[in-house]
Amino acid sequence: MRPDIKICGLRTPEAVDRAAERGASHIGFIFFDKSPRNIEPDIAGVLADRVRGRVKSVAVTVDADNDELDEIIALMRPDILQFHGHESPERLLTVKAVTGLPIMKAFSIRDADDLRRIEPYIGIADRFLFDAKPPAGSNLPGGNGVTFDWRLLRSLDDSVEYMLSGGLNKANIAEALRETGARAIDVSSGVESAPGIKDLQMMDEFFAAVAEASRAQPVSGSVK
């Protein structure tokens, strides 16, 4: 089985349509001023509406306050909230209680200690996203196009639902799936011709590479 695929950092109708056509399970919209993929909530809502009911939309935020979340939820109507900052377990519990939306919590991974940081969030986050730690000089928590040691994920209990992220592209996705058995993957810079610019051909090539890798390395389960 092919893993679930999230295309993140979308900003154009063409990219949203292509993601849906190729069978993406999730599309992500980034609300972070420093990101080249930043988008306004009203525009994200229009784009999400193009595929609503067919593809799950994810609102990606970084330490957003209540007012910011309220605006995003009202204008975009996301299916999932993704938190990519320093949000505490208590913060996530509060957001879940108020919004009723499922939550994905992102963690930047470099070593085993980083992976252990998820423990207080187990049972609170509906799923995790594992990205690579940003390289020196980057002010972006994700979308940096770098990978981490995927073998670290072998220590996880099978019950931990996660999306694999960080530097995935058509050239390394087969190895990533082989090493992790990931049931869901997230790609952003790996299908871009320049930061924030999704390339439709690169998207096609990535989906084709995932399909080929999945035939060689069956992946079971899915992120709900």
Short mmCIF file of C-alpha atoms in Angstrom, two decimals, residues 81-180:
data_model
loop_
_atom_site.label_atom_id
_atom_site.label_comp_id
_atom_site.label_asym_id
_atom_site.label_seq_id
_atom_site.Cartn_x
_atom_site.Cartn_y
_atom_site.Cartn_z
CA LEU A 81 -4.29 21.84 13.00
CA GLN A 82 -0.51 21.34 12.81
CA PHE A 83 1.70 22.97 15.43
CA HIS A 84 5.34 23.48 14.52
CA GLY A 85 6.50 25.63 17.43
CA HIS A 86 7.10 25.22 21.16
CA GLU A 87 3.49 24.49 22.06
CA SER A 88 3.12 22.65 25.38
CA PRO A 89 0.93 19.59 25.96
CA GLU A 90 -1.39 21.82 28.00
CA ARG A 91 -1.70 24.26 25.11
CA LEU A 92 -2.66 21.46 22.74
CA LEU A 93 -5.24 20.11 25.18
CA THR A 94 -6.83 23.54 25.42
CA VAL A 95 -6.93 24.00 21.64
CA LYS A 96 -8.46 20.56 21.13
CA ALA A 97 -11.12 21.24 23.73
CA VAL A 98 -12.04 24.63 22.23
CA THR A 99 -11.87 23.77 18.52
CA GLY A 100 -12.75 20.08 18.44
CA LEU A 101 -10.15 19.63 15.68
CA PRO A 102 -7.51 16.90 15.52
CA ILE A 103 -3.96 18.03 16.15
CA MET A 104 -0.63 17.17 14.58
CA LYS A 105 2.46 18.16 16.61
CA ALA A 106 5.73 18.58 14.76
CA PHE A 107 9.13 17.81 16.26
CA SER A 108 12.55 18.58 14.85
CA ILE A 109 14.80 15.53 15.13
CA ARG A 110 18.57 15.15 15.19
CA ASP A 111 19.21 12.48 17.82
CA ALA A 112 17.43 10.06 20.15
CA ASP A 113 16.94 12.72 22.82
CA ASP A 114 14.90 14.79 20.38
CA LEU A 115 12.63 11.85 19.72
CA ARG A 116 12.03 11.30 23.43
CA ARG A 117 10.49 14.77 23.65
CA ILE A 118 7.27 13.40 22.19
CA GLU A 119 6.49 11.39 25.34
CA PRO A 120 4.43 14.08 27.18
CA TYR A 121 2.38 14.56 24.00
CA ILE A 122 1.43 10.92 23.46
CA GLY A 123 -2.31 10.62 23.95
CA ILE A 124 -2.76 14.36 23.33
CA ALA A 125 -1.51 14.84 19.77
CA ASP A 126 -3.53 12.80 17.30
CA ARG A 127 -0.39 12.31 15.26
CA PHE A 128 3.18 13.54 15.09
CA LEU A 129 5.27 14.99 12.29
CA PHE A 130 9.00 14.34 12.39
CA ASP A 131 11.15 16.87 10.56
CA ALA A 132 14.89 17.51 10.59
CA LYS A 133 16.38 20.18 12.84
CA PRO A 134 17.02 23.38 10.89
CA PRO A 135 20.56 23.94 9.60
CA ALA A 136 22.67 26.73 11.08
CA GLY A 137 21.41 30.14 10.03
CA SER A 138 17.86 29.09 9.19
CA ASN A 139 14.96 30.83 10.94
CA LEU A 140 12.42 28.33 9.61
CA PRO A 141 11.31 25.41 11.82
CA GLY A 142 10.57 23.31 8.72
CA GLY A 143 10.82 23.32 4.94
CA ASN A 144 14.61 23.50 4.97
CA GLY A 145 15.17 20.54 2.68
CA VAL A 146 17.40 18.60 5.08
CA THR A 147 16.99 15.05 6.37
CA PHE A 148 17.74 13.32 9.68
CA ASP A 149 18.81 9.80 10.61
CA TRP A 150 15.65 7.85 9.77
CA ARG A 151 16.93 4.81 11.69
CA LEU A 152 16.04 6.65 14.90
CA LEU A 153 12.36 6.01 14.19
CA ARG A 154 12.83 2.27 14.55
CA SER A 155 12.65 2.73 18.33
CA LEU A 156 9.06 4.02 18.18
CA ASP A 157 6.15 1.91 19.32
CA ASP A 158 3.99 0.85 16.37
CA SER A 159 1.03 2.63 17.95
CA VAL A 160 2.67 6.05 17.44
CA GLU A 161 1.13 7.61 14.34
CA TYR A 162 3.45 9.98 12.51
CA MET A 163 4.23 11.65 9.23
CA LEU A 164 7.81 11.54 8.02
CA SER A 165 9.10 14.89 6.80
CA GLY A 166 12.38 16.68 6.21
CA GLY A 167 14.21 16.78 2.89
CA LEU A 168 12.13 14.13 1.14
CA ASN A 169 12.31 14.10 -2.65
CA LYS A 170 12.01 11.70 -5.57
CA ALA A 171 15.61 10.55 -5.18
CA ASN A 172 15.47 9.51 -1.51
CA ILE A 173 11.85 8.55 -0.88
CA ALA A 174 12.44 4.85 -1.57
CA GLU A 175 15.22 4.72 1.00
CA ALA A 176 13.13 6.72 3.49
CA LEU A 177 10.22 4.30 3.23
CA ARG A 178 12.51 1.29 3.38
CA GLU A 179 14.26 2.54 6.52
CA THR A 180 11.14 3.69 8.39
#
